[in-house]
Amino acid sequence: QKVIGRSEKDIVSYGTQMVETYGTESGTLCGGMDYIEFFVAVRNDDDGTTMAKIAKFYEFFFDAIASVAFDGTSHVAIIAFGRVDEHGRAEQSLLFRGRPSDDDDPPKDGGVVHDGDIGTGHHIAMYVGANEDDYEVAAANFMDGGLLWVNTLFEDRVLDVETAMQENQFRFKDIIDIETGDVLYVLEHEVRSVSHKLFPGKK
C-alpha cells in the first residue's frame, strides 16, 4: 500500500483531512513501514463508534496518541507510534478503517480464518516506549486486562510481567472494548521493549 503523500492526487484519493494529517513529503527515519491499514467489519448503522473504541483501547493500554477521522467514505481509527511532529503527524501509524457489513455480528478477524492457539498467521511487531519502564507499564496493563496471549508456534511463553521483562516481548491478539470486554478486532501484536535484541534503534 502506498504511503500517503501531499499532492493534489493524494487529496483526491484520500481526502484533505487524511493528507493534512498524515501526508508526508519524504521518507521517515523509521526502521519500518510508515503505516499499515486494517479493514474492520462493522454494522451498516455504525457511526464511527467501533473505531472510537479501538482508538480508546490503544490510548488506555499504551498511552498512545489516537484519534478518529472521517474521510468522506468511512471512519478511520488512527494510532500514532514513534515521533509525533508539531502538526500531530506520527512517524508511524496503525490505521483501522471501518468497512460496513450486512452481518448483524460482523467477523472480528477481518474474515481471516484464525486459530485460538496460533492466531491468523499474520501479525505486527512493535517497540513500545522510550525505555524499559514504559514497556513494563504496558506489559502490566495487558496482564491486568487478562489479554496476554501465547502463540504456540513460538518459544516465548509470556503470561506475566516478570516473564515479559525477561523475554523483552509479549503478545496479545484481542483488541477489546475497554468498557464491556467485547472483542472488536483480532490481530496478533508482538510487543517488544527497546532492550530487545532486534530493536532497530540500537546504536
mmCIF file of C-alpha atoms in Angstrom:
data_model
loop_
_atom_site.group_PDB
_atom_site.id
_atom_site.type_symbol
_atom_site.label_atom_id
_atom_site.label_comp_id
_atom_site.label_asym_id
_atom_site.label_seq_id
_atom_site.Cartn_x
_atom_site.Cartn_y
_atom_site.Cartn_z
ATOM 1 C CA GLN A 1 0.000 0.000 0.000
ATOM 2 C CA LYS A 2 1.354 3.389 -0.957
ATOM 3 C CA VAL A 3 2.358 5.949 1.639
ATOM 4 C CA ILE A 4 0.062 8.988 1.616
ATOM 5 C CA GLY A 5 1.823 11.984 0.065
ATOM 6 C CA ARG A 6 0.819 15.650 -0.048
ATOM 7 C CA SER A 7 -0.033 16.072 -3.734
ATOM 8 C CA GLU A 8 -3.358 17.011 -5.324
ATOM 9 C CA LYS A 9 -3.662 13.392 -6.424
ATOM 10 C CA ASP A 10 -3.371 12.257 -2.802
ATOM 11 C CA ILE A 11 -6.061 14.751 -1.764
ATOM 12 C CA VAL A 12 -8.396 13.348 -4.419
ATOM 13 C CA SER A 13 -7.597 9.764 -3.397
ATOM 14 C CA TYR A 14 -7.596 10.100 0.405
ATOM 15 C CA GLY A 15 -9.326 13.364 1.270
ATOM 16 C CA THR A 16 -7.988 16.658 2.589
ATOM 17 C CA GLN A 17 -8.127 15.692 6.277
ATOM 18 C CA MET A 18 -6.114 12.499 5.795
ATOM 19 C CA VAL A 19 -3.495 14.260 3.664
ATOM 20 C CA GLU A 20 -3.154 17.199 6.050
ATOM 21 C CA THR A 21 -2.796 14.829 8.985
ATOM 22 C CA TYR A 22 -0.711 12.009 7.517
ATOM 23 C CA GLY A 23 0.669 13.164 4.193
ATOM 24 C CA THR A 24 4.452 13.018 4.023
ATOM 25 C CA GLU A 25 6.820 14.773 1.644
ATOM 26 C CA SER A 26 9.683 12.363 2.170
ATOM 27 C CA GLY A 27 10.508 9.035 3.742
ATOM 28 C CA THR A 28 10.750 8.743 7.517
ATOM 29 C CA LEU A 29 13.733 7.761 9.625
ATOM 30 C CA CYS A 30 11.716 4.852 10.959
ATOM 31 C CA GLY A 31 13.039 1.316 10.672
ATOM 32 C CA GLY A 32 9.695 0.009 9.402
ATOM 33 C CA MET A 33 6.595 0.991 7.453
ATOM 34 C CA ASP A 34 5.085 4.452 7.760
ATOM 35 C CA TYR A 35 1.644 2.979 8.286
ATOM 36 C CA ILE A 36 -0.421 -0.141 7.852
ATOM 37 C CA GLU A 37 -4.178 -0.219 7.449
ATOM 38 C CA PHE A 38 -6.620 -2.902 8.554
ATOM 39 C CA PHE A 39 -10.245 -3.190 7.462
ATOM 40 C CA VAL A 40 -12.652 -3.772 10.337
ATOM 41 C CA ALA A 41 -16.107 -5.130 9.541
ATOM 42 C CA VAL A 42 -18.783 -3.032 11.264
ATOM 43 C CA ARG A 43 -22.567 -2.963 11.171
ATOM 44 C CA ASN A 44 -24.146 -0.792 8.486
ATOM 45 C CA ASP A 45 -25.523 1.538 11.139
ATOM 46 C CA ASP A 46 -22.137 2.040 12.847
ATOM 47 C CA ASP A 47 -21.470 5.776 13.111
ATOM 48 C CA GLY A 48 -17.781 5.547 13.948
ATOM 49 C CA THR A 49 -18.369 4.123 17.421
ATOM 50 C CA THR A 50 -16.320 0.982 16.777
ATOM 51 C CA MET A 51 -13.327 2.967 15.515
ATOM 52 C CA ALA A 52 -13.604 5.255 18.560
ATOM 53 C CA LYS A 53 -13.494 2.180 20.814
ATOM 54 C CA ILE A 54 -10.388 0.897 19.016
ATOM 55 C CA ALA A 55 -8.700 4.283 19.444
ATOM 56 C CA LYS A 56 -9.617 4.262 23.147
ATOM 57 C CA PHE A 57 -8.119 0.773 23.532
ATOM 58 C CA TYR A 58 -4.677 1.969 22.372
ATOM 59 C CA GLU A 59 -4.923 5.123 24.464
ATOM 60 C CA PHE A 60 -5.736 3.065 27.554
ATOM 61 C CA PHE A 61 -3.260 0.198 27.193
ATOM 62 C CA PHE A 62 -0.338 2.006 25.518
ATOM 63 C CA ASP A 63 -0.945 5.665 26.389
ATOM 64 C CA ALA A 64 -0.815 6.145 22.607
ATOM 65 C CA ILE A 65 -1.977 9.247 20.779
ATOM 66 C CA ALA A 66 -5.108 8.115 18.956
ATOM 67 C CA SER A 67 -7.907 9.768 17.032
ATOM 68 C CA VAL A 68 -10.741 9.022 14.625
ATOM 69 C CA ALA A 69 -11.124 10.700 11.232
ATOM 70 C CA PHE A 70 -13.903 10.544 8.663
ATOM 71 C CA ASP A 71 -12.563 10.776 5.115
ATOM 72 C CA GLY A 72 -15.943 11.169 3.460
ATOM 73 C CA THR A 73 -16.328 7.438 2.964
ATOM 74 C CA SER A 74 -15.549 5.705 6.236
ATOM 75 C CA HIS A 75 -14.324 6.266 9.775
ATOM 76 C CA VAL A 76 -10.663 5.517 10.467
ATOM 77 C CA ALA A 77 -9.053 4.972 13.875
ATOM 78 C CA ILE A 78 -5.530 6.383 13.719
ATOM 79 C CA ILE A 79 -2.975 5.218 16.264
ATOM 80 C CA ALA A 80 0.308 7.143 16.412
ATOM 81 C CA PHE A 81 3.661 5.499 17.073
ATOM 82 C CA GLY A 82 7.184 6.886 17.017
ATOM 83 C CA ARG A 83 7.821 10.614 16.957
ATOM 84 C CA VAL A 84 4.868 12.962 16.522
ATOM 85 C CA ASP A 85 5.624 16.335 14.908
ATOM 86 C CA GLU A 86 4.177 19.746 15.776
ATOM 87 C CA HIS A 87 1.279 19.151 13.358
ATOM 88 C CA GLY A 88 0.306 15.896 15.045
ATOM 89 C CA ARG A 89 1.706 13.670 12.280
ATOM 90 C CA ALA A 90 3.272 10.485 13.556
ATOM 91 C CA GLU A 91 6.363 8.782 12.223
ATOM 92 C CA GLN A 92 4.362 5.539 12.106
ATOM 93 C CA SER A 93 0.643 4.856 12.381
ATOM 94 C CA LEU A 94 -1.768 1.972 12.672
ATOM 95 C CA LEU A 95 -4.983 2.632 10.764
ATOM 96 C CA PHE A 96 -8.215 0.737 11.347
ATOM 97 C CA ARG A 97 -10.860 1.501 8.725
ATOM 98 C CA GLY A 98 -14.492 0.599 9.320
ATOM 99 C CA ARG A 99 -15.993 -1.380 6.467
ATOM 100 C CA PRO A 100 -19.820 -1.674 6.644
ATOM 101 C CA SER A 101 -21.235 -5.193 6.642
ATOM 102 C CA ASP A 102 -24.785 -6.507 6.272
ATOM 103 C CA ASP A 103 -23.961 -9.011 9.013
ATOM 104 C CA ASP A 104 -25.554 -8.121 12.364
ATOM 105 C CA ASP A 105 -22.484 -9.613 14.065
ATOM 106 C CA PRO A 106 -19.558 -8.957 11.667
ATOM 107 C CA PRO A 107 -16.436 -11.153 11.965
ATOM 108 C CA LYS A 108 -13.831 -9.680 14.317
ATOM 109 C CA ASP A 109 -10.834 -11.106 12.473
ATOM 110 C CA GLY A 110 -11.275 -9.361 9.141
ATOM 111 C CA GLY A 111 -12.701 -12.579 7.742
ATOM 112 C CA VAL A 112 -9.317 -14.311 8.058
ATOM 113 C CA VAL A 113 -9.526 -17.852 9.399
ATOM 114 C CA HIS A 114 -7.777 -17.985 12.763
ATOM 115 C CA ASP A 115 -6.954 -20.438 15.477
ATOM 116 C CA GLY A 116 -7.016 -19.539 19.169
ATOM 117 C CA ASP A 117 -3.561 -21.064 19.663
ATOM 118 C CA ILE A 118 -1.705 -19.681 16.641
ATOM 119 C CA GLY A 119 -3.689 -16.610 15.615
ATOM 120 C CA THR A 120 -4.348 -15.709 11.996
ATOM 121 C CA GLY A 121 -0.856 -16.414 10.708
ATOM 122 C CA HIS A 122 -0.016 -12.732 10.286
ATOM 123 C CA HIS A 123 0.992 -10.243 12.955
ATOM 124 C CA ILE A 124 2.643 -6.919 13.633
ATOM 125 C CA ALA A 125 5.752 -6.345 15.740
ATOM 126 C CA MET A 126 6.155 -3.041 17.555
ATOM 127 C CA TYR A 127 8.552 -1.454 20.014
ATOM 128 C CA VAL A 128 6.972 0.347 22.936
ATOM 129 C CA GLY A 129 8.157 3.337 24.917
ATOM 130 C CA ALA A 130 11.388 5.226 25.298
ATOM 131 C CA ASN A 131 12.756 2.846 27.942
ATOM 132 C CA GLU A 132 12.123 -0.379 29.850
ATOM 133 C CA ASP A 133 9.885 1.397 32.376
ATOM 134 C CA ASP A 134 7.407 2.352 29.633
ATOM 135 C CA TYR A 135 7.440 -1.216 28.341
ATOM 136 C CA GLU A 136 6.880 -2.618 31.834
ATOM 137 C CA VAL A 137 3.825 -0.399 32.298
ATOM 138 C CA ALA A 138 2.385 -1.689 29.004
ATOM 139 C CA ALA A 139 3.054 -5.307 29.982
ATOM 140 C CA ALA A 140 1.380 -4.751 33.359
ATOM 141 C CA ASN A 141 -1.632 -3.142 31.659
ATOM 142 C CA PHE A 142 -2.117 -6.167 29.422
ATOM 143 C CA MET A 143 -1.636 -8.617 32.281
ATOM 144 C CA ASP A 144 -4.175 -6.743 34.402
ATOM 145 C CA GLY A 145 -6.550 -6.741 31.432
ATOM 146 C CA GLY A 146 -6.180 -10.512 31.006
ATOM 147 C CA LEU A 147 -5.033 -10.039 27.419
ATOM 148 C CA LEU A 148 -1.535 -11.546 27.416
ATOM 149 C CA TRP A 149 -1.543 -14.396 24.912
ATOM 150 C CA VAL A 150 0.829 -17.185 23.855
ATOM 151 C CA ASN A 151 1.262 -18.125 20.206
ATOM 152 C CA THR A 152 2.113 -21.826 20.422
ATOM 153 C CA LEU A 153 4.190 -21.640 17.225
ATOM 154 C CA PHE A 154 6.887 -19.753 19.136
ATOM 155 C CA GLU A 155 9.035 -20.483 22.172
ATOM 156 C CA ASP A 156 8.226 -17.378 24.218
ATOM 157 C CA ARG A 157 5.541 -18.091 26.840
ATOM 158 C CA VAL A 158 4.716 -14.750 28.394
ATOM 159 C CA LEU A 159 1.732 -14.582 30.739
ATOM 160 C CA ASP A 160 3.096 -12.257 33.444
ATOM 161 C CA VAL A 161 5.161 -9.098 33.748
ATOM 162 C CA GLU A 162 8.256 -10.845 35.116
ATOM 163 C CA THR A 163 8.499 -13.099 32.059
ATOM 164 C CA ALA A 164 7.727 -10.166 29.770
ATOM 165 C CA MET A 165 10.726 -8.348 31.218
ATOM 166 C CA GLN A 166 12.956 -11.426 30.810
ATOM 167 C CA GLU A 167 11.876 -12.004 27.198
ATOM 168 C CA ASN A 168 11.716 -8.297 26.317
ATOM 169 C CA GLN A 169 8.476 -9.014 24.498
ATOM 170 C CA PHE A 170 4.896 -10.169 24.966
ATOM 171 C CA ARG A 171 1.964 -10.936 22.694
ATOM 172 C CA PHE A 172 -1.739 -10.166 22.598
ATOM 173 C CA LYS A 173 -4.338 -10.597 19.882
ATOM 174 C CA ASP A 174 -7.670 -9.208 21.090
ATOM 175 C CA ILE A 175 -8.470 -5.518 20.677
ATOM 176 C CA ILE A 176 -11.368 -5.021 23.063
ATOM 177 C CA ASP A 177 -13.998 -2.522 24.103
ATOM 178 C CA ILE A 178 -12.483 -1.447 27.424
ATOM 179 C CA GLU A 179 -15.933 -0.802 28.875
ATOM 180 C CA THR A 180 -17.502 -4.201 28.091
ATOM 181 C CA GLY A 181 -14.597 -6.520 27.262
ATOM 182 C CA ASP A 182 -16.176 -7.362 23.891
ATOM 183 C CA VAL A 183 -13.648 -8.210 21.174
ATOM 184 C CA LEU A 184 -13.630 -5.573 18.423
ATOM 185 C CA TYR A 185 -10.881 -6.969 16.210
ATOM 186 C CA VAL A 186 -8.351 -9.806 16.306
ATOM 187 C CA LEU A 187 -4.749 -9.107 15.315
ATOM 188 C CA GLU A 188 -1.624 -10.612 16.836
ATOM 189 C CA HIS A 189 0.681 -7.936 18.258
ATOM 190 C CA GLU A 190 4.245 -8.834 19.175
ATOM 191 C CA VAL A 191 5.121 -6.049 21.599
ATOM 192 C CA ARG A 192 8.813 -5.501 22.271
ATOM 193 C CA SER A 193 10.966 -3.473 24.626
ATOM 194 C CA VAL A 194 13.631 -1.137 23.278
ATOM 195 C CA SER A 195 16.028 -3.528 25.024
ATOM 196 C CA HIS A 196 15.020 -6.325 22.656
ATOM 197 C CA LYS A 197 17.974 -7.718 20.696
ATOM 198 C CA LEU A 198 16.291 -6.877 17.382
ATOM 199 C CA PHE A 199 15.435 -3.248 18.209
ATOM 200 C CA PRO A 200 16.431 -1.295 15.068
ATOM 201 C CA GLY A 201 17.198 1.876 17.013
ATOM 202 C CA LYS A 202 20.219 0.447 18.811
ATOM 203 C CA LYS A 203 23.429 2.353 18.139
#
